[in-house]
mmCIF file of C-alpha atoms in Angstrom:
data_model
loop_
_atom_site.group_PDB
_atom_site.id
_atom_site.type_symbol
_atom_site.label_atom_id
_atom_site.label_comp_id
_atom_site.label_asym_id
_atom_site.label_seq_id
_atom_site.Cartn_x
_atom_site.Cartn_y
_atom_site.Cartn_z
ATOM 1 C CA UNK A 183 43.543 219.456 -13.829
ATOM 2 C CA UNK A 184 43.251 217.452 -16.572
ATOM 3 C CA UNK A 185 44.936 218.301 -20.427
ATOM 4 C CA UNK A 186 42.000 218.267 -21.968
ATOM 5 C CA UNK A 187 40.654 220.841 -19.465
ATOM 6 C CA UNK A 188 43.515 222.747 -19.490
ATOM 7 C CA UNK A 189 43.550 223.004 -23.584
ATOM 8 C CA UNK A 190 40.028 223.951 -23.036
ATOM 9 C CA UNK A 191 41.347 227.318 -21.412
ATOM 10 C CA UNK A 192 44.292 228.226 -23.203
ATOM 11 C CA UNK A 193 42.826 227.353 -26.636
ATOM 12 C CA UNK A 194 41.287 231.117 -26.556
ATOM 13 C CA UNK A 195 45.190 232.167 -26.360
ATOM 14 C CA UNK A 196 46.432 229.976 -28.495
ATOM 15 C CA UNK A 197 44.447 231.121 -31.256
ATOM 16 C CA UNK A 198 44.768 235.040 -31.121
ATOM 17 C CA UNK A 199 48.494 234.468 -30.128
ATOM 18 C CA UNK A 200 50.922 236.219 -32.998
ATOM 19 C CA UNK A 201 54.025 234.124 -32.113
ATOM 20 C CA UNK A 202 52.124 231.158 -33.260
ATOM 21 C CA UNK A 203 52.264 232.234 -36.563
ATOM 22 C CA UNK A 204 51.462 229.224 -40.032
ATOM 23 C CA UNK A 205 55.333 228.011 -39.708
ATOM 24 C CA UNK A 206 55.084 227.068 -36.069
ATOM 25 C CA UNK A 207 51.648 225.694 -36.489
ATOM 26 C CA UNK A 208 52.604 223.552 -39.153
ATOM 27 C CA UNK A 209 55.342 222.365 -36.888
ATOM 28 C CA UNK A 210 53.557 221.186 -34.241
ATOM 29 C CA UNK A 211 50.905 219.657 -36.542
ATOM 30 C CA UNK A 212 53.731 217.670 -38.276
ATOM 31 C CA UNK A 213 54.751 216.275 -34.631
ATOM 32 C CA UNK A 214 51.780 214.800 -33.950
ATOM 33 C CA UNK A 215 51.151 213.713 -37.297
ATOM 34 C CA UNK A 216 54.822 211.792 -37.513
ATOM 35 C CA UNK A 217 54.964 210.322 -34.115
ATOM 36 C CA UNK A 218 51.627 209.894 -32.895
ATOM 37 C CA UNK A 219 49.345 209.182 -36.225
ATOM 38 C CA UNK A 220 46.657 207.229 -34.233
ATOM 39 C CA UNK A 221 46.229 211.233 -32.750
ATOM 40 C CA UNK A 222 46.712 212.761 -35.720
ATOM 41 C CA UNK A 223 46.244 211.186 -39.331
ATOM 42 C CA UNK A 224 47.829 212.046 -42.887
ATOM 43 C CA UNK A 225 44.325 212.921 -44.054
ATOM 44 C CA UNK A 226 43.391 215.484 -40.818
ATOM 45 C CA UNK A 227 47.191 216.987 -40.534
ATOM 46 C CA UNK A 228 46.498 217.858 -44.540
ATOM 47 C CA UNK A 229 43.123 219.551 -43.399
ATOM 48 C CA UNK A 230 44.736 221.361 -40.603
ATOM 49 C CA UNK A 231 47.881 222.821 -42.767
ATOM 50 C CA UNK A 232 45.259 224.183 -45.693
ATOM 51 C CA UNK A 233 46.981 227.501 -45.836
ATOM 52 C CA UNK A 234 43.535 228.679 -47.604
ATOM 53 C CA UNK A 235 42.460 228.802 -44.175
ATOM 54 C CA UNK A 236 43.297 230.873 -41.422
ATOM 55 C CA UNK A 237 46.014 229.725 -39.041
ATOM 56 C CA UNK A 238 44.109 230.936 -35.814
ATOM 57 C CA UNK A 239 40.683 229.505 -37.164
ATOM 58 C CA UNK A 240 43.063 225.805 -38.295
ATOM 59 C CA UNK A 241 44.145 226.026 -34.872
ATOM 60 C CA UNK A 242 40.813 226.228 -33.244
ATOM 61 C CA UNK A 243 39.802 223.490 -35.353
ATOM 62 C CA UNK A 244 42.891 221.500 -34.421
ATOM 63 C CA UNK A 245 42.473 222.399 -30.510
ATOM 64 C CA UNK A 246 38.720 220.969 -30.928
ATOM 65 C CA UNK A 247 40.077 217.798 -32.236
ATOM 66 C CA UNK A 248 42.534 217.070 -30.538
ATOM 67 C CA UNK A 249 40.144 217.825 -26.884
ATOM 68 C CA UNK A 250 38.025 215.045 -28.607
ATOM 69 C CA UNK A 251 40.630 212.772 -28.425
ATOM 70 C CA UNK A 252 41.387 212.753 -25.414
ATOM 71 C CA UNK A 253 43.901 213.171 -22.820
ATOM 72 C CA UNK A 254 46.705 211.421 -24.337
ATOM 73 C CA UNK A 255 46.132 213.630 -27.678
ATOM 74 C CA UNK A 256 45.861 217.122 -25.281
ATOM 75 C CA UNK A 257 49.605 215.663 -23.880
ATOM 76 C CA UNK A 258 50.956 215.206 -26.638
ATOM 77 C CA UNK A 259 49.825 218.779 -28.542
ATOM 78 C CA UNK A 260 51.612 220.500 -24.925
ATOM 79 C CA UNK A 261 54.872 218.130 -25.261
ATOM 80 C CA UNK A 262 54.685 219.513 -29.244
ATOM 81 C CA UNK A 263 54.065 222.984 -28.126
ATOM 82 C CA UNK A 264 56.911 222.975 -25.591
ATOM 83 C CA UNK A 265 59.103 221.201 -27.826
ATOM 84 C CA UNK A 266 58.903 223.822 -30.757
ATOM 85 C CA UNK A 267 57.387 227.138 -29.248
ATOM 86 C CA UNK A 268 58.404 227.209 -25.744
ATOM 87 C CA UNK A 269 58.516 230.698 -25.565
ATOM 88 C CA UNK A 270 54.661 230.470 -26.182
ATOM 89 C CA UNK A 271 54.312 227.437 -23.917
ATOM 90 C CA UNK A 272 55.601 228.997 -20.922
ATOM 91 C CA UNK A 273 53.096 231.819 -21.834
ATOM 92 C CA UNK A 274 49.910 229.792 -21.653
ATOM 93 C CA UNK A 275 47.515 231.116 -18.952
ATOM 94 C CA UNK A 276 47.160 227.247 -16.798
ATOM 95 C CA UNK A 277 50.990 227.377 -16.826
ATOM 96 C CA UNK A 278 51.067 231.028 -15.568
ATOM 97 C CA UNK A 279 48.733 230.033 -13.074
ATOM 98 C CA UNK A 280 50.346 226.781 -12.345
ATOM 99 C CA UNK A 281 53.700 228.769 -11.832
ATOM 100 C CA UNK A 282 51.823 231.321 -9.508
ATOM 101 C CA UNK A 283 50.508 229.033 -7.583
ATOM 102 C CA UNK A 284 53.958 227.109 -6.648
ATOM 103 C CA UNK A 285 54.211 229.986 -3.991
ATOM 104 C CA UNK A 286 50.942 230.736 -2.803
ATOM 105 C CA UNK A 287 52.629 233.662 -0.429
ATOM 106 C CA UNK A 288 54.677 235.486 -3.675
ATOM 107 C CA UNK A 289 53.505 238.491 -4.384
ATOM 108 C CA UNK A 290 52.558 238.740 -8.798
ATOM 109 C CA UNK A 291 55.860 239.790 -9.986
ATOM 110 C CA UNK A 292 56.326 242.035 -12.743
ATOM 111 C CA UNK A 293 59.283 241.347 -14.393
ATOM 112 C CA UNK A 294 61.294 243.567 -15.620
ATOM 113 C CA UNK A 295 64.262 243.146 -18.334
ATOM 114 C CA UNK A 296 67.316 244.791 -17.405
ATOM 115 C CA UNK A 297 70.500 245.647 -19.064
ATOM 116 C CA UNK A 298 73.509 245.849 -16.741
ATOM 117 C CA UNK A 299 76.319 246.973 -18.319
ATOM 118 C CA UNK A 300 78.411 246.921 -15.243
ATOM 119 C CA UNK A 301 77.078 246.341 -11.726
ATOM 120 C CA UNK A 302 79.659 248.836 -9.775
ATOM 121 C CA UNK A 303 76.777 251.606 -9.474
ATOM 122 C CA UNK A 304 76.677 255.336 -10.115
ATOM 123 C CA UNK A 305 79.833 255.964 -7.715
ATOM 124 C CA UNK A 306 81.872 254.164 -9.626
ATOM 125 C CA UNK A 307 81.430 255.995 -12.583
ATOM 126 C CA UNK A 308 81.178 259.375 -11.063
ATOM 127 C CA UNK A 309 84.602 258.317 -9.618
ATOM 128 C CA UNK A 310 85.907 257.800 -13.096
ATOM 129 C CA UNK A 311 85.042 260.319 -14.423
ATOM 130 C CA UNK A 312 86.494 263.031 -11.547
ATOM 131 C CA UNK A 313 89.594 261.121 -12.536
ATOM 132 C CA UNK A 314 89.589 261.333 -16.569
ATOM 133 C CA UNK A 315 88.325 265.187 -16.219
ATOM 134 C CA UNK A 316 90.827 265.477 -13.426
ATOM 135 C CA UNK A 317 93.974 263.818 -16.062
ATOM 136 C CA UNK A 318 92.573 266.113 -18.990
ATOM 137 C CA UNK A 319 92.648 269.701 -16.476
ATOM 138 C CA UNK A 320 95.783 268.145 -15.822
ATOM 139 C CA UNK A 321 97.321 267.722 -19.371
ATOM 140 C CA UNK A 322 95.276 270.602 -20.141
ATOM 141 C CA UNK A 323 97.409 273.508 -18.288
ATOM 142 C CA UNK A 324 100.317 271.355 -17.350
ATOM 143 C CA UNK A 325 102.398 273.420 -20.256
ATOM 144 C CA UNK A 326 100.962 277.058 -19.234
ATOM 145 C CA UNK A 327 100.080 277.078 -15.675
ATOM 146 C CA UNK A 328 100.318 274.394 -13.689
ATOM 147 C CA UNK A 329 104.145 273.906 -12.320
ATOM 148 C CA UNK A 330 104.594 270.829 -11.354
ATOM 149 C CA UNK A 331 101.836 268.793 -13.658
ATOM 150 C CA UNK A 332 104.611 267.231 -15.811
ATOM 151 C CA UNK A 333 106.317 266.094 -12.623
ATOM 152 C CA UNK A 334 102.852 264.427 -12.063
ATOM 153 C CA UNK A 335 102.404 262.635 -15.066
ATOM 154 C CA UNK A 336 106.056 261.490 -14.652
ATOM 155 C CA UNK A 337 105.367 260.164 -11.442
ATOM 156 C CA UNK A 338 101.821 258.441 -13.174
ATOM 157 C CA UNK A 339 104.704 256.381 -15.291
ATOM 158 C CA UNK A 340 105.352 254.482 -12.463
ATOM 159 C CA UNK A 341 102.530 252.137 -12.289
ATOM 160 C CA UNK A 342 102.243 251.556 -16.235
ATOM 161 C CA UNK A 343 103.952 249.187 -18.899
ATOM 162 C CA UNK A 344 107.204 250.257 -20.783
ATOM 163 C CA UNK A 345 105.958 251.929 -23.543
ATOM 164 C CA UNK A 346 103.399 254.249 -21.974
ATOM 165 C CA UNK A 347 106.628 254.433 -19.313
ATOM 166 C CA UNK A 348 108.746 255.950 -22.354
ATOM 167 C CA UNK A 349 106.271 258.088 -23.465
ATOM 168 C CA UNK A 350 104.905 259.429 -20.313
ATOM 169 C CA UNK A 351 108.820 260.546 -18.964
ATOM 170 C CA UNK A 352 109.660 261.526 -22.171
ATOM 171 C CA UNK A 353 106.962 264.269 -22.370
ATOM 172 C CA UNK A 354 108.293 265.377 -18.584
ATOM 173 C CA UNK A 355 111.749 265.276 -19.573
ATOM 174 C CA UNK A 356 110.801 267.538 -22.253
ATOM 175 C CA UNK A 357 109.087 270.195 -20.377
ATOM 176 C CA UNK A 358 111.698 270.047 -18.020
ATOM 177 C CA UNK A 359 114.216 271.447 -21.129
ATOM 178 C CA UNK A 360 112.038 273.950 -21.920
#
């Protein structure tokens, strides 16, 4: 399909878009103004930045051009597009369909964002926790009830560095005195 066919479609996008707002516009007019002026000249890229005019009804004015133009100019606007506003670029309907169509056997995927925080699952957690409520019961009525639950938390000293080693047998030793 050719660019100029393909602008054709996604022109109705383009101009009721919100990420395209007057800054991005003006961007992409600039572009083709600067390094391609026999697509775009001083004199048009003025018209098409009036900020007394609309940006959606500027870019339908700019999309119209530009399809007049030709192919080379409808290339250019998409290389512009990509190059500032990708985001919206990769949102065009002929690239959604393009992309779709690079499997013809994948199902439409919805795609869903998804914050992983860790990737262990809920048994891992649930796991943790029985342990940190099981260490507070622990702590809890090691002084009262429990005989024995200093002796445990002396033997947790084992596994841990110096300090917490101090601190941890220092608590048993004192229970022990009592």
């Amino acid at each position: 399909m050719g660019n100029s066919l393909q602008l054709i479609e996604d022109s109705a996008f383009l101009r009721a878009d919100r990420r395209l707002d007057t800054e991005l516009a003006d961007k992409v007019i600039l572009q083709l103004n600067r390094i391609y002026p026999q697509i775009l000249t001083d004199k048009e890229a003025t018209k098409f930045r009036n900020l007394d005019v609309p940006t959606s009804v500027r870019l339908g004015e700019l999309l119209t051009h530009l399809q007049e133009k030709g192919e080379e100019a409808c290339r250019e606007f998409y290389r512009a597009l990509h190059l500032h506003v990708e985001e919206v670029y990769y949102s065009l309907p002929t690239r959604l369909r393009l992309r779709d169509s690079m499997d013809p056997l994948a199902i439409p995927h919805v795609y869903e964002q998804r914050y992983v925080l860790n990737d262990r699952g809920p048994f891992f957690f649930l796991g943790c926790f029985g342990f940190a409520v099981g260490v507070a019961l622990l702590y809890y009525y090691s002084e009262a009830k429990v005989s024995g639950g200093s002796r445990a938390l002396g033997m947790a000293a084992l596994g841990l560095k110096r300090k917490a080693q101090e601190v941890l047998i220092w608590y048993t030793e004192e229970s022990f005195m009592k």
